[in-house]
Coordinates of C-alpha atoms and ligand atoms in Angstrom, one line a residue:
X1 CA 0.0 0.0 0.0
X2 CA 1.0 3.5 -0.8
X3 CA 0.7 6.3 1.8
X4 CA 1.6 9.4 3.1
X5 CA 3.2 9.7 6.0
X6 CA 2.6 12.9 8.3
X7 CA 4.7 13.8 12.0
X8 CA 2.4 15.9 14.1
X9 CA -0.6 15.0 13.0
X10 CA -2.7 15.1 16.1
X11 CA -3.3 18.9 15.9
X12 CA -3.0 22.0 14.1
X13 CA -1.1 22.3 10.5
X14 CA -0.4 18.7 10.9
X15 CA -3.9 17.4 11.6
X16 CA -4.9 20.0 8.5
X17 CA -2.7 18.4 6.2
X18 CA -4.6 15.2 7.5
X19 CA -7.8 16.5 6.2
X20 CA -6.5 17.2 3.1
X21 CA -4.7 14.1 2.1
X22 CA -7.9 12.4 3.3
X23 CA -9.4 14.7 1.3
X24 CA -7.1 13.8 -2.1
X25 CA -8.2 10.1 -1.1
X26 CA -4.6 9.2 0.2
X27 CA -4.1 6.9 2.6
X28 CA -2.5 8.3 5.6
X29 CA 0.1 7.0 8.5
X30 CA -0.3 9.2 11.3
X31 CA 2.3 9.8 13.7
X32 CA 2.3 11.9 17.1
X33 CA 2.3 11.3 20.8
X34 CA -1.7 11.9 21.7
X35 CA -2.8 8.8 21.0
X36 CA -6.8 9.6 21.4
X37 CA -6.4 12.4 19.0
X38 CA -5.1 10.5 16.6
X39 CA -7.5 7.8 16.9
X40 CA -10.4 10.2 17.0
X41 CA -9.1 11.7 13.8
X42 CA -8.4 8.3 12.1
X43 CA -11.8 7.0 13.1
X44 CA -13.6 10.4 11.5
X45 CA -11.2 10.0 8.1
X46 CA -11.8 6.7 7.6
X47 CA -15.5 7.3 7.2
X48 CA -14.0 9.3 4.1
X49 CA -13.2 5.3 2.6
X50 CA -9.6 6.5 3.2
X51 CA -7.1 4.1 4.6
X52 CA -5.8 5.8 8.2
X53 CA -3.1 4.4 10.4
X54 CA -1.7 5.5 13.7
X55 CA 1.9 5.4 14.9
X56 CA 2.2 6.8 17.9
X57 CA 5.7 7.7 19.1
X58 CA 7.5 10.2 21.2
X59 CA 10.0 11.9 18.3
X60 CA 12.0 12.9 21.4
X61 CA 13.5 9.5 21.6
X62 CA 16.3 8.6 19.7
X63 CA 15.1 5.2 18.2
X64 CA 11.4 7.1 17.1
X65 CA 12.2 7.4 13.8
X66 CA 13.9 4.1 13.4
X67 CA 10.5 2.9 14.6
X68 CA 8.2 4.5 12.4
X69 CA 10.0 3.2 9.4
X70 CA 9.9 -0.3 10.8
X71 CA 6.3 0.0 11.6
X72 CA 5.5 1.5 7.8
X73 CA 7.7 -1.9 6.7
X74 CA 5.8 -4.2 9.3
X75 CA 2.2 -2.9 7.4
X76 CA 3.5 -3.2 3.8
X77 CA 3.5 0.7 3.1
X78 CA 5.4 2.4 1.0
X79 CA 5.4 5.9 1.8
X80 CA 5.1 8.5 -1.0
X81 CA 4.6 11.6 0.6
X82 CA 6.5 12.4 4.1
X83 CA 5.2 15.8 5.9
X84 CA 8.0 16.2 8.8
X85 CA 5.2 18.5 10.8
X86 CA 5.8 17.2 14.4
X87 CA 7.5 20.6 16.5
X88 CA 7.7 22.8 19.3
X89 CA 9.2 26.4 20.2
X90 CA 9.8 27.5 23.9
X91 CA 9.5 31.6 24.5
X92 CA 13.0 32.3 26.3
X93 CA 15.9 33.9 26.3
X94 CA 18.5 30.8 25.2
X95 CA 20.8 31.2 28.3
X96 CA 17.2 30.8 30.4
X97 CA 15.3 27.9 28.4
X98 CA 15.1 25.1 31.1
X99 CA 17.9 22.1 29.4
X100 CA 15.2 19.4 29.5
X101 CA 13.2 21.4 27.3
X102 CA 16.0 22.5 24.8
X103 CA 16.6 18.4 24.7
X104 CA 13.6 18.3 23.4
X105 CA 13.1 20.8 20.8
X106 CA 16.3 19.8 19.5
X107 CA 15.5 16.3 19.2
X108 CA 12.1 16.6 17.4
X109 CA 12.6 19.9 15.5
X110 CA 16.1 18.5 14.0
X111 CA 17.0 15.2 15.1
X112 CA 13.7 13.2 14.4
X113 CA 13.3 15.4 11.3
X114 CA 16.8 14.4 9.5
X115 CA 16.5 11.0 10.7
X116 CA 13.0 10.7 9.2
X117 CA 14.1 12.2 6.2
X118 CA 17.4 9.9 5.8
X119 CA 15.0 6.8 6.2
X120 CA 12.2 7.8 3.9
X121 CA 14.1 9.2 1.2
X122 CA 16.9 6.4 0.6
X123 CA 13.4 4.0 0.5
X124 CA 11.5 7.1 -2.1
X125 CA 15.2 7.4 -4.2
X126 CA 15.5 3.7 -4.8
X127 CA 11.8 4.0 -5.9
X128 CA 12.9 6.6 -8.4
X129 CA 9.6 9.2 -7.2
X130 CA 8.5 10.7 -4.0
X131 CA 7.8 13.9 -2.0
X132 CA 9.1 15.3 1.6
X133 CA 8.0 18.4 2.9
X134 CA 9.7 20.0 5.7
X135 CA 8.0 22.7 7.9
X136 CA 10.8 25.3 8.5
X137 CA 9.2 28.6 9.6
X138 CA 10.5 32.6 8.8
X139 CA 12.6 32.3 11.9
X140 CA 14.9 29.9 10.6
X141 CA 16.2 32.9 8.1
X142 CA 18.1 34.8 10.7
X143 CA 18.4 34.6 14.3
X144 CA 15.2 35.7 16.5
X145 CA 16.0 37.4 20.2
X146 CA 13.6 35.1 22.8
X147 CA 13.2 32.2 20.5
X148 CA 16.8 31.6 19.8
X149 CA 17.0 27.6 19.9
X150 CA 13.3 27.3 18.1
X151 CA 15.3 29.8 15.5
X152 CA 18.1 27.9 15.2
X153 CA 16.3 24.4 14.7
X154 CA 14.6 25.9 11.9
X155 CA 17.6 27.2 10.4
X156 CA 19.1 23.4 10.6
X157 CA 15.6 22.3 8.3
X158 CA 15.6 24.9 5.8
X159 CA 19.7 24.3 5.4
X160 CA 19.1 20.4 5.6
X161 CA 16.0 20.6 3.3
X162 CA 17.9 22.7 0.4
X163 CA 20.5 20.0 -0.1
X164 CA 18.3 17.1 0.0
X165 CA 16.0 19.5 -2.6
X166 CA 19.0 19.2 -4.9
X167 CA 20.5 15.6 -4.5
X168 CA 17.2 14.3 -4.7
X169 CA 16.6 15.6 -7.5
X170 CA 18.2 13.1 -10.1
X171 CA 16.6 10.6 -8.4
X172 CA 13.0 11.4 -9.3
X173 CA 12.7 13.2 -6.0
X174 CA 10.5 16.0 -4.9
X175 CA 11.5 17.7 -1.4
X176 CA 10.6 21.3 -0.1
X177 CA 11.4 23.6 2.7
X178 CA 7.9 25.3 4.3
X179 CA 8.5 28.6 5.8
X180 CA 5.4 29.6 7.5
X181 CA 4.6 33.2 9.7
X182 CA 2.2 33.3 11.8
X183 CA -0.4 30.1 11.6
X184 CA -3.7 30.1 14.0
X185 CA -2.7 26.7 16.0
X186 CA -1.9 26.2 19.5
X187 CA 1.7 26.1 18.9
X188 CA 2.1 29.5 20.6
X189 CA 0.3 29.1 23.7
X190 CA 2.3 25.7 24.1
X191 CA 5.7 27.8 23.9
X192 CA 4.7 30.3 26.6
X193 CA 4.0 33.3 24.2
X194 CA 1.9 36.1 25.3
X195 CA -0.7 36.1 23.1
X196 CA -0.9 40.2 23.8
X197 CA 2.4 40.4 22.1
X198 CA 1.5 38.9 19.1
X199 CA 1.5 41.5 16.1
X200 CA 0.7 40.1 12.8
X201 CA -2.1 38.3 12.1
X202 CA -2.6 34.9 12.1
X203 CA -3.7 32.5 9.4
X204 CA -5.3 29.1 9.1
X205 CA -3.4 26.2 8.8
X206 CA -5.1 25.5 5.6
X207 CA -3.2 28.1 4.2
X208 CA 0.4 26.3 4.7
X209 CA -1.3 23.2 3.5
X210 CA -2.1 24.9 0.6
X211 CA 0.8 26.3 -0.4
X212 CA 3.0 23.4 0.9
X213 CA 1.1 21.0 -1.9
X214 CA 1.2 23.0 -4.2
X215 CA 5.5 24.1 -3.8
X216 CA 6.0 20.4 -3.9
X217 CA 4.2 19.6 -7.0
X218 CA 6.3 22.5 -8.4
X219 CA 9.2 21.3 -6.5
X220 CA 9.7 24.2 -5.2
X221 CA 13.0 24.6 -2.6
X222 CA 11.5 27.0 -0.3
X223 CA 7.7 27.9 -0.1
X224 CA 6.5 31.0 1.8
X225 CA 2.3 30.4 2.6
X226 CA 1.3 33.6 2.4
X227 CA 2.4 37.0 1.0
X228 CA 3.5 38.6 4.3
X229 CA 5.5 35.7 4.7
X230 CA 7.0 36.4 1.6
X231 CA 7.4 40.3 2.4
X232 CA 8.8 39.4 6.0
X233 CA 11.6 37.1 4.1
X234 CA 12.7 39.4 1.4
X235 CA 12.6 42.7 3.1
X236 CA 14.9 40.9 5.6
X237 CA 17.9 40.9 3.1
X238 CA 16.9 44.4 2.8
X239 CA 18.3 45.8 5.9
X240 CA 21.4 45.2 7.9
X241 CA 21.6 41.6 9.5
X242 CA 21.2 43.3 13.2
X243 CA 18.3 45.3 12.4
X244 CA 16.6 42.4 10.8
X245 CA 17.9 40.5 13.9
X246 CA 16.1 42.9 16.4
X247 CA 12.9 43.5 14.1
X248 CA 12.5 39.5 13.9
X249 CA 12.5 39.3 17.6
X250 CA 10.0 42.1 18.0
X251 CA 7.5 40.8 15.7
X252 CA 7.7 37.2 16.9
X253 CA 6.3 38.5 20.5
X254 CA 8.2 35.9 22.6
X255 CA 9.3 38.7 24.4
X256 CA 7.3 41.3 26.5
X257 CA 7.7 44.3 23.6
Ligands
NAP1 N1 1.9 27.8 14.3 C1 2.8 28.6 13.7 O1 2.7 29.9 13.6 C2 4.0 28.0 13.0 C3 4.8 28.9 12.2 C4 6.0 28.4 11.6 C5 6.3 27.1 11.7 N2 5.5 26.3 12.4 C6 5.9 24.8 12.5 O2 4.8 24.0 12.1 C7 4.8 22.8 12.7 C8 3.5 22.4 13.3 O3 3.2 23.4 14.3 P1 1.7 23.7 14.7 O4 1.5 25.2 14.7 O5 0.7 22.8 14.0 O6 1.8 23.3 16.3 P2 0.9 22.4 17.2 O7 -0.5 22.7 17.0 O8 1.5 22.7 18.6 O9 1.3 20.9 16.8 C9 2.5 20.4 17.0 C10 2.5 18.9 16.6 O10 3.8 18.4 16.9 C11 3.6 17.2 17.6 N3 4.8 16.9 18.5 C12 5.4 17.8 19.3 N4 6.3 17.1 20.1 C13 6.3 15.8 19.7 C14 7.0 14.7 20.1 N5 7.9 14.7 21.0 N6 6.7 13.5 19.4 C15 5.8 13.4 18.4 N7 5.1 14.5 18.0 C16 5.3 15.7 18.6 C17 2.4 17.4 18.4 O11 1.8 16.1 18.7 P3 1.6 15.5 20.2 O12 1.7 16.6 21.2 O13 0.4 14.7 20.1 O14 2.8 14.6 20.3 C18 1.5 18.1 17.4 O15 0.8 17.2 16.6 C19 6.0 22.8 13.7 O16 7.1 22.2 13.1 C20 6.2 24.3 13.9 O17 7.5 24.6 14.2 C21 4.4 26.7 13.1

């Protein structure tokens, strides 16, 4: 059986890309730690005569990955389409942000990511066709004063996701770096942001999914959802690296402004 596989699909832009493979009549592996909202959201997709399993694994741990793979071998599915979705940010000054935590954004932002990506893409390259998209987000372009680490992580994908963009190419091999703003989830609330700071307005994950489909089908290297997205990533090579430094920190709200 073919599927696609998506990380982080028990809520927000990963539970909307969900939908919308269901949607595309794809038949979905679904990977997160909430294992009753991912069974809820199987059970509901399935009534859309979609095929819907759940993998349930904490991408924190080293040997997560390793296990998803084995579990897509174990049910005969080849995946197709890999969404690395699963992520977290943590509002703090890097020198304050509690080392537990920064274990853990570094293991599932980058570590579960790449190793995902290794493991799926050596199986989609011998295949000779096959699509990854990698959610980055606009604060992996420079480096964002109170979301530091969660900066830096995303920095790793969008680097990471370029070069696999271009050696997968020959092989028949779609991949594409999402760089969302700011999406209507409850990513922020889960990072400690005050929602008072927050500036820009926020769009529906729909939007990313959107835009992320559509990049990839283009094969796009980089894909900005919306057109403030864009704006905030070009008019950052507009101005000295420290003002856009300072400006990305002040729109991101993770500090009091
Ligand atoms: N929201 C935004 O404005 C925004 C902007 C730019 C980029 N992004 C990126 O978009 C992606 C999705 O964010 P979102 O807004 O949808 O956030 P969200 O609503 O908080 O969802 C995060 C997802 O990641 C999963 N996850 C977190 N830690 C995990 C772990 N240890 N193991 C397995 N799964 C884990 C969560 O599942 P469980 O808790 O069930 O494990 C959940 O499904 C992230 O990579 C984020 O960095 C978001």
């Amino acid at each position: 059986m073919r599927a696609t596989l998506i990380t982080g699909a028990s809520m927000g832009i990963g539970e909307a890309f969900a939908r919308e493979f269901a949607r595309r009549g794809n038949s979905l592996v679904l990977v997160a730690r909430s294992g009753e909202r991912l069974a809820a959201l199987a059970e509901e997709l399935r009534s859309r005569k979609v095929e819907v399993l759940v993998c349930r694994q904490d991408l924190c741990r080293p040997d997560a990955p390793g296990r998803v793979h084995d579990f897509c071998l174990a049910h005969s599915i080849s995946v197709d389409i890999l969404v690395n979705c699963a992520g977290l940010s943590h509002a703090s000054d890097f020198s304050a942000i509690p080392p537990e935590k920064a274990e853990e954004l570094m293991s599932v932002n980058m570590l579960a990511l790449a190793r995902l990506s290794r493991l799926f893409a050596a199986d989609m390259a011998a295949d000779k066709k096959g699509g990854i998209i990698n959610i980055a987000s606009i604060t992996g372009l420079q480096g964002v004063p109170g979301l530091g680490l969660y900066a830096a992580t995303k920095a790793f994908v969008l680097s990471l996701t370029e070069s696999m963009h271009e050696e997968l190419k020959e092989h028949g091999v779609k991949v594409s770096a999402v760089c969302p703003g700011f999406i209507d989830t409850g990513f922020f609330q889960a990072a400690g942001h005050e929602r008072t700071n927050e500036i820009l307005p926020l769009s529906p994950p729909e939007v990313v999914v959107r835009a992320a489909l559509k990049g990839l089908m283009k094969n796009r290297m980089r894909v900005y959802p919306t057109m403030l997205d864009t704006i905030l990533a070009f008019s950052g090579r507009l101005v000295p690296r420290d003002t856009a430094v300072r400006l990305a920190g002040f729109l991101s709200g993770a500090r009091a402004n």
